[in-house]
Amino acid sequence: MEVFSMIKNAVIGDGTNPITQHFDIGRHVASAGPEMVWKIYDAVRKSDQKEASVFIFDKKVADKLYKPKRKEAVSEVLRKCVKNLERFQHPQILQVYHPIEECYDSVAFASEPVLASLANLLGNQERMPTPIPPEIRDFAFHEMEIKYGILQITEALSYLHNTETCLHGNVCPSSILISKRGAWKLAGMGFLQVARDGKESFMANPWTNKASKMVQPDLDYIAPEVQVDKRCFYVSDMYSMGITICAIHNGGRSLVNSMYNPAEYTKGIQLLSISFGDAASKLPIQLVEPVEKMINRDIRYRPTARLFSLLKFFSDSVVSCLSFLDSLPQKDAGEVTTFYTKTLVDTIPKIPKKILYQHVFPFIRDELYTESDKLVHVIPPLIAIVQNASREEYRLKLMTEINKLLAMPKNALVTIALLEKLDIILFKTPVEAHKIQVLPILYNTLDSNNSLAREAAMNALGAIKQHLDEDSIKKMVLPRAKAIFNNANNVKVKMNALMCIDRLLDRMDKSVISDNVIPFLTKIEPEDPEIVMAITGIFRHMMTDKRCGLTHALLALQVMPSLLPHTTNALLTMEEFGVLMDLLRDMFDAIDRNRRNKMKLEAMHDDETIRGSAPNIIGMQRHRSAAHIDDIKRSREKDHSRHFLSVDHVSHPKSRTGREQANNHKREHRVEFYIEECEEEQENHSPAPSTPELKDRQRFTAASPISQRRVSNHSSVNANKDLSDHKQYSLVPEGPMSPGINLIPDDSSMGFPRRSSTQSLGSPVHHRLSVDANGKPRRHSAGPVVVPGEMNKPHYGSGYFNQMTPNTPRRSQPSLASLSNSVPRYMK
């Protein structure tokens, strides 16, 4: 970036700082240091295009000090700060990328990428750019960020105190920097003191108005012993840390507001307990007591940095995970592997999204472009991040890096790790990017020579099949699976290819199965039982899923001819042979069932044609009158021809069609018996002279007990059961004005209880129905006339038959002519 001219005019005047030879300097983003004298710029290192931040101090800022010695003192403090930062290598201390560079009017150095200082994020906008960058203006701390940030600074102080035996001397928000990854880094080492001779106390200069504020620590955060006793200790840094913690939770305001006046500072120290009481309610409850001890004027009550870092408040799985990430370079390979594959994967769902994308993901992203051996270990946490991301988060924050990873050269282990989780990546990736960005890794792996990678690709097909369209399966996947099978010499590889085809059946069109899959399977001539069982399993899948379109024609012409030779395979076990035979039997049954259904439909069509020419006496409607005997015979002949054409004659006795045929035989038997009985009566009884006595006998013969028993004997339970859906009729005496024998509906056909086979016709479950000369219903003296449309009205039963006297003469059976308009009960 060539923006040096802007910096030249706005910041460093006419001079050229040598740091511009090593870094391309970008926009001004933040400020830090004593009196916020450092201006922080985004930058990129020219040698490797690595992101960085450049700190620049414009010496013109100190021109207002007038005295040259004071100007030089400011530069000296800043030089010391940078040199001390270069000296220490700790994850929680700001890392310097390039040492200090100085010219006539500026001092500069480069560090790891920095977002801003803690003071900027808490509201101190001194020497900030205008307008304020949106990432700083809209910044808000997450509770977990603050917790881990406090722990990071505490660990940095513990390192200085215990390992380097140094006193920081200026712990405050302007000395704490927030990296772009969200890590809190300790800086501001310009007032660092090193212990001598193992002493834990240091000489200190109290804050004074005689010196520039730029060369002195921040008065609001100085420990009381420094200002009063001119001495300081390691726990003096802990006092400053306690005041900083209060400021973080108090909107950036310190408990002591000295306004750079030592006298005001003294007053603030005296009121410190009151000020803390007001701020304590804003602190986490677990920090109230420790912080109160940290800012105690008596140094004996203050905890050390190491003791403070052991608080239960910091015993959090997320905090521990983030701490391990920061100290990753110091860990051995075994610890790193366990952390990536187990600890981090389990912790990712608990990490707040802001910290996850700002702090954790950058670590993993950097590992993606390192050694291949290390890359395989970061795939599990990367997939865990993808899985916990929303589709919008994936598109904005993760998809670019995932696409780079899929496209870059990888070893087999990394490819296998990605293929095992390819369904998760496809689910998060927009549909339009599937064919271009994600699926090529699958197709390329199917073409590779690595058997493990090919196996992983074929296994992945089962998980991602819902993301494959029919065209991709037909043109990209199926040909490769068939090629793998044909070229393989290993039974396991062939099995994987067949299982791959089996998994994809649900996504294939019927035409693809019939044109590509079935011909391929039927041409296989395996001897290995595993292959035979795999093919059997595929055909079983097709049999159970109608979407596969396995018709009985395909079964008979292609599938079964290819399976039958396997029944002679001597290598099959008894169980495997049984599985094969069960499939073949099911196929035979399917062919039989389909053929029979088709033949039955054809027979039904012929049946409809026959019924259209002559009515069937067995199925006549309930209001239709009885046919003559000749009509009955002709109907029976047509029924015989119809049944001869039907497939019911070859049905199994226990099948539905078999039961219907048995019922038909029963009905035919009853009709035949009725015809023979009528013919016999007609032959045995000659017409008698028409006398009144004969008429009376004819009126009551139909209701006589002998006639009733004859009817009852041939009206079996089965006939009643078969004809329960028709309205039943019984013979009753005709009325005086109605010729012939009238028809009485049977009670069971109209909702009344059916008469049992032992009940006589005269029992009160029948009702008379007769009409007068005009065809209207009329009432007999025995009780009300019951009409079919009025069956819901009250009735009194067939008392008419009960009033018959024993002397009533019997007459012969009615003639065939009188039966022409009647339908006996046992014919229905």
CSV table of N, CA, C and O in Angstrom, one decimal, residues 432-484:
chain,number,residue,atom,x,y,z
A,432,GLU,N,-25.8,-23.5,-4.8
A,432,GLU,CA,-25.2,-23.2,-6.1
A,432,GLU,C,-23.7,-23.4,-6.1
A,432,GLU,O,-23.1,-23.5,-7.2
A,433,ALA,N,-23.1,-23.5,-4.9
A,433,ALA,CA,-21.6,-23.8,-4.9
A,433,ALA,C,-21.3,-25.2,-4.7
A,433,ALA,O,-20.1,-25.6,-4.6
A,434,HIS,N,-22.2,-26.1,-4.6
A,434,HIS,CA,-21.9,-27.5,-4.4
A,434,HIS,C,-21.1,-28.1,-5.5
A,434,HIS,O,-20.0,-28.7,-5.3
A,435,LYS,N,-21.5,-28.0,-6.7
A,435,LYS,CA,-20.8,-28.6,-7.9
A,435,LYS,C,-19.5,-28.0,-8.1
A,435,LYS,O,-18.5,-28.7,-8.6
A,436,ILE,N,-19.3,-26.7,-7.8
A,436,ILE,CA,-18.1,-26.0,-8.2
A,436,ILE,C,-17.1,-26.1,-7.1
A,436,ILE,O,-15.9,-26.3,-7.3
A,437,GLN,N,-17.5,-26.0,-5.8
A,437,GLN,CA,-16.5,-25.9,-4.7
A,437,GLN,C,-16.3,-27.2,-3.9
A,437,GLN,O,-15.2,-27.4,-3.5
A,438,VAL,N,-17.4,-27.9,-3.7
A,438,VAL,CA,-17.3,-29.0,-2.7
A,438,VAL,C,-17.2,-30.4,-3.4
A,438,VAL,O,-16.3,-31.2,-3.1
A,439,LEU,N,-18.1,-30.7,-4.3
A,439,LEU,CA,-18.1,-32.1,-4.9
A,439,LEU,C,-16.9,-32.5,-5.7
A,439,LEU,O,-16.6,-33.7,-5.8
A,440,PRO,N,-16.1,-31.5,-6.3
A,440,PRO,CA,-14.9,-32.0,-7.0
A,440,PRO,C,-14.0,-32.8,-6.2
A,440,PRO,O,-13.3,-33.7,-6.7
A,441,ILE,N,-13.8,-32.6,-4.9
A,441,ILE,CA,-13.0,-33.4,-4.1
A,441,ILE,C,-13.5,-34.8,-4.0
A,441,ILE,O,-12.7,-35.8,-4.0
A,442,LEU,N,-14.8,-35.0,-4.1
A,442,LEU,CA,-15.3,-36.4,-4.1
A,442,LEU,C,-15.0,-37.1,-5.4
A,442,LEU,O,-14.6,-38.2,-5.4
A,443,TYR,N,-15.3,-36.4,-6.5
A,443,TYR,CA,-15.1,-37.0,-7.8
A,443,TYR,C,-13.6,-37.3,-8.0
A,443,TYR,O,-13.2,-38.4,-8.5
A,444,ASN,N,-12.7,-36.4,-7.6
A,444,ASN,CA,-11.3,-36.6,-7.8
A,444,ASN,C,-10.8,-37.8,-6.9
A,444,ASN,O,-9.9,-38.5,-7.4
A,445,THR,N,-11.3,-37.9,-5.8
A,445,THR,CA,-10.9,-39.0,-4.9
A,445,THR,C,-11.3,-40.3,-5.4
A,445,THR,O,-10.6,-41.3,-5.3
A,446,LEU,N,-12.5,-40.4,-6.0
A,446,LEU,CA,-13.0,-41.7,-6.7
A,446,LEU,C,-12.1,-42.1,-7.8
A,446,LEU,O,-12.0,-43.3,-8.1
A,447,ASP,N,-11.4,-41.1,-8.4
A,447,ASP,CA,-10.5,-41.4,-9.5
A,447,ASP,C,-9.0,-41.7,-9.0
A,447,ASP,O,-8.2,-42.0,-9.9
A,448,SER,N,-8.8,-41.5,-7.7
A,448,SER,CA,-7.4,-41.6,-7.2
A,448,SER,C,-7.0,-43.0,-7.1
A,448,SER,O,-7.8,-44.0,-7.2
A,449,ASN,N,-5.7,-43.2,-6.9
A,449,ASN,CA,-5.1,-44.6,-6.8
A,449,ASN,C,-5.0,-45.1,-5.4
A,449,ASN,O,-4.7,-46.2,-5.1
A,450,ASN,N,-5.3,-44.2,-4.4
A,450,ASN,CA,-5.3,-44.5,-3.0
A,450,ASN,C,-6.5,-45.3,-2.6
A,450,ASN,O,-7.6,-44.7,-2.7
A,451,SER,N,-6.4,-46.5,-2.2
A,451,SER,CA,-7.6,-47.3,-1.9
A,451,SER,C,-8.3,-46.8,-0.7
A,451,SER,O,-9.5,-46.8,-0.6
A,452,LEU,N,-7.6,-46.3,0.3
A,452,LEU,CA,-8.2,-45.8,1.5
A,452,LEU,C,-9.0,-44.6,1.2
A,452,LEU,O,-10.1,-44.4,1.7
A,453,ALA,N,-8.5,-43.7,0.4
A,453,ALA,CA,-9.2,-42.5,0.0
A,453,ALA,C,-10.4,-42.8,-0.8
A,453,ALA,O,-11.5,-42.2,-0.6
A,454,ARG,N,-10.3,-43.8,-1.7
A,454,ARG,CA,-11.5,-44.2,-2.5
A,454,ARG,C,-12.6,-44.8,-1.6
A,454,ARG,O,-13.8,-44.5,-1.8
A,455,GLU,N,-12.1,-45.6,-0.7
A,455,GLU,CA,-13.1,-46.1,0.2
A,455,GLU,C,-13.8,-45.1,1.0
A,455,GLU,O,-15.1,-45.1,1.2
A,456,ALA,N,-13.1,-44.1,1.5
A,456,ALA,CA,-13.7,-42.9,2.2
A,456,ALA,C,-14.7,-42.2,1.3
A,456,ALA,O,-15.7,-41.7,1.8
A,457,ALA,N,-14.3,-42.0,0.1
A,457,ALA,CA,-15.2,-41.3,-0.9
A,457,ALA,C,-16.5,-42.1,-1.1
A,457,ALA,O,-17.6,-41.5,-1.1
A,458,MET,N,-16.4,-43.4,-1.3
A,458,MET,CA,-17.6,-44.2,-1.5
A,458,MET,C,-18.5,-44.3,-0.2
A,458,MET,O,-19.7,-44.3,-0.3
A,459,ASN,N,-17.8,-44.3,1.0
A,459,ASN,CA,-18.6,-44.2,2.2
A,459,ASN,C,-19.3,-42.9,2.4
A,459,ASN,O,-20.4,-42.8,2.9
A,460,ALA,N,-18.6,-41.8,1.9
A,460,ALA,CA,-19.2,-40.5,2.0
A,460,ALA,C,-20.5,-40.3,1.1
A,460,ALA,O,-21.3,-39.5,1.4
A,461,LEU,N,-20.5,-41.1,0.1
A,461,LEU,CA,-21.7,-41.0,-0.8
A,461,LEU,C,-23.0,-41.3,-0.1
A,461,LEU,O,-24.0,-40.7,-0.4
A,462,GLY,N,-23.0,-42.2,0.8
A,462,GLY,CA,-24.2,-42.5,1.5
A,462,GLY,C,-24.7,-41.4,2.4
A,462,GLY,O,-25.9,-41.2,2.5
A,463,ALA,N,-23.8,-40.6,2.9
A,463,ALA,CA,-24.1,-39.5,3.8
A,463,ALA,C,-24.6,-38.2,3.0
A,463,ALA,O,-25.3,-37.4,3.5
A,464,ILE,N,-24.0,-38.1,1.8
A,464,ILE,CA,-24.3,-36.8,1.0
A,464,ILE,C,-25.2,-37.1,-0.1
A,464,ILE,O,-25.4,-36.2,-1.0
A,465,LYS,N,-25.9,-38.2,-0.2
A,465,LYS,CA,-26.7,-38.5,-1.4
A,465,LYS,C,-27.8,-37.5,-1.6
A,465,LYS,O,-28.3,-37.3,-2.7
A,466,GLN,N,-28.4,-37.0,-0.5
A,466,GLN,CA,-29.4,-36.0,-0.6
A,466,GLN,C,-29.0,-34.7,-1.3
A,466,GLN,O,-29.8,-33.9,-1.8
A,467,HIS,N,-27.7,-34.5,-1.4
A,467,HIS,CA,-27.1,-33.3,-2.0
A,467,HIS,C,-26.8,-33.5,-3.5
A,467,HIS,O,-26.3,-32.6,-4.2
A,468,LEU,N,-26.9,-34.8,-4.0
A,468,LEU,CA,-26.6,-35.1,-5.3
A,468,LEU,C,-27.9,-35.2,-6.2
A,468,LEU,O,-28.9,-35.8,-5.8
A,469,ASP,N,-27.8,-34.5,-7.3
A,469,ASP,CA,-29.0,-34.6,-8.2
A,469,ASP,C,-28.9,-35.8,-9.1
A,469,ASP,O,-27.8,-36.5,-9.1
A,470,GLU,N,-29.9,-36.1,-9.8
A,470,GLU,CA,-29.9,-37.3,-10.7
A,470,GLU,C,-28.8,-37.3,-11.8
A,470,GLU,O,-28.2,-38.3,-12.1
A,471,ASP,N,-28.6,-36.1,-12.3
A,471,ASP,CA,-27.6,-36.0,-13.4
A,471,ASP,C,-26.2,-36.3,-12.8
A,471,ASP,O,-25.4,-37.0,-13.5
A,472,SER,N,-25.9,-35.8,-11.6
A,472,SER,CA,-24.6,-36.0,-11.0
A,472,SER,C,-24.4,-37.5,-10.7
A,472,SER,O,-23.3,-38.1,-10.9
A,473,ILE,N,-25.4,-38.2,-10.2
A,473,ILE,CA,-25.3,-39.6,-10.0
A,473,ILE,C,-25.1,-40.4,-11.2
A,473,ILE,O,-24.3,-41.3,-11.3
A,474,LYS,N,-25.9,-40.1,-12.3
A,474,LYS,CA,-25.8,-40.8,-13.5
A,474,LYS,C,-24.5,-40.6,-14.2
A,474,LYS,O,-23.9,-41.6,-14.7
A,475,LYS,N,-24.0,-39.4,-14.3
A,475,LYS,CA,-22.8,-39.1,-15.1
A,475,LYS,C,-21.5,-39.1,-14.3
A,475,LYS,O,-20.5,-39.3,-14.9
A,476,MET,N,-21.6,-38.7,-13.0
A,476,MET,CA,-20.3,-38.6,-12.3
A,476,MET,C,-20.0,-39.7,-11.3
A,476,MET,O,-18.9,-40.1,-11.2
A,477,VAL,N,-21.0,-40.2,-10.6
A,477,VAL,CA,-20.8,-41.1,-9.6
A,477,VAL,C,-20.9,-42.6,-10.0
A,477,VAL,O,-20.0,-43.4,-9.8
A,478,LEU,N,-22.0,-42.9,-10.7
A,478,LEU,CA,-22.3,-44.3,-11.1
A,478,LEU,C,-21.2,-44.8,-12.0
A,478,LEU,O,-20.7,-46.0,-11.8
A,479,PRO,N,-20.8,-44.1,-13.0
A,479,PRO,CA,-19.7,-44.7,-13.9
A,479,PRO,C,-18.4,-44.9,-13.1
A,479,PRO,O,-17.7,-45.9,-13.3
A,480,ARG,N,-18.1,-44.1,-12.1
A,480,ARG,CA,-16.9,-44.3,-11.3
A,480,ARG,C,-17.0,-45.5,-10.4
A,480,ARG,O,-16.0,-46.2,-10.2
A,481,ALA,N,-18.2,-45.7,-9.8
A,481,ALA,CA,-18.4,-46.8,-9.0
A,481,ALA,C,-18.3,-48.1,-9.8
A,481,ALA,O,-17.7,-49.1,-9.3
A,482,LYS,N,-18.8,-48.1,-11.0
A,482,LYS,CA,-18.7,-49.3,-11.8
A,482,LYS,C,-17.3,-49.6,-12.2
A,482,LYS,O,-16.9,-50.8,-12.3
A,483,ALA,N,-16.6,-48.5,-12.5
A,483,ALA,CA,-15.2,-48.7,-12.9
A,483,ALA,C,-14.3,-49.2,-11.8
A,483,ALA,O,-13.5,-50.1,-12.0
A,484,ILE,N,-14.6,-48.7,-10.6
A,484,ILE,CA,-13.9,-49.2,-9.4
A,484,ILE,C,-14.1,-50.7,-9.2
A,484,ILE,O,-13.2,-51.5,-8.9
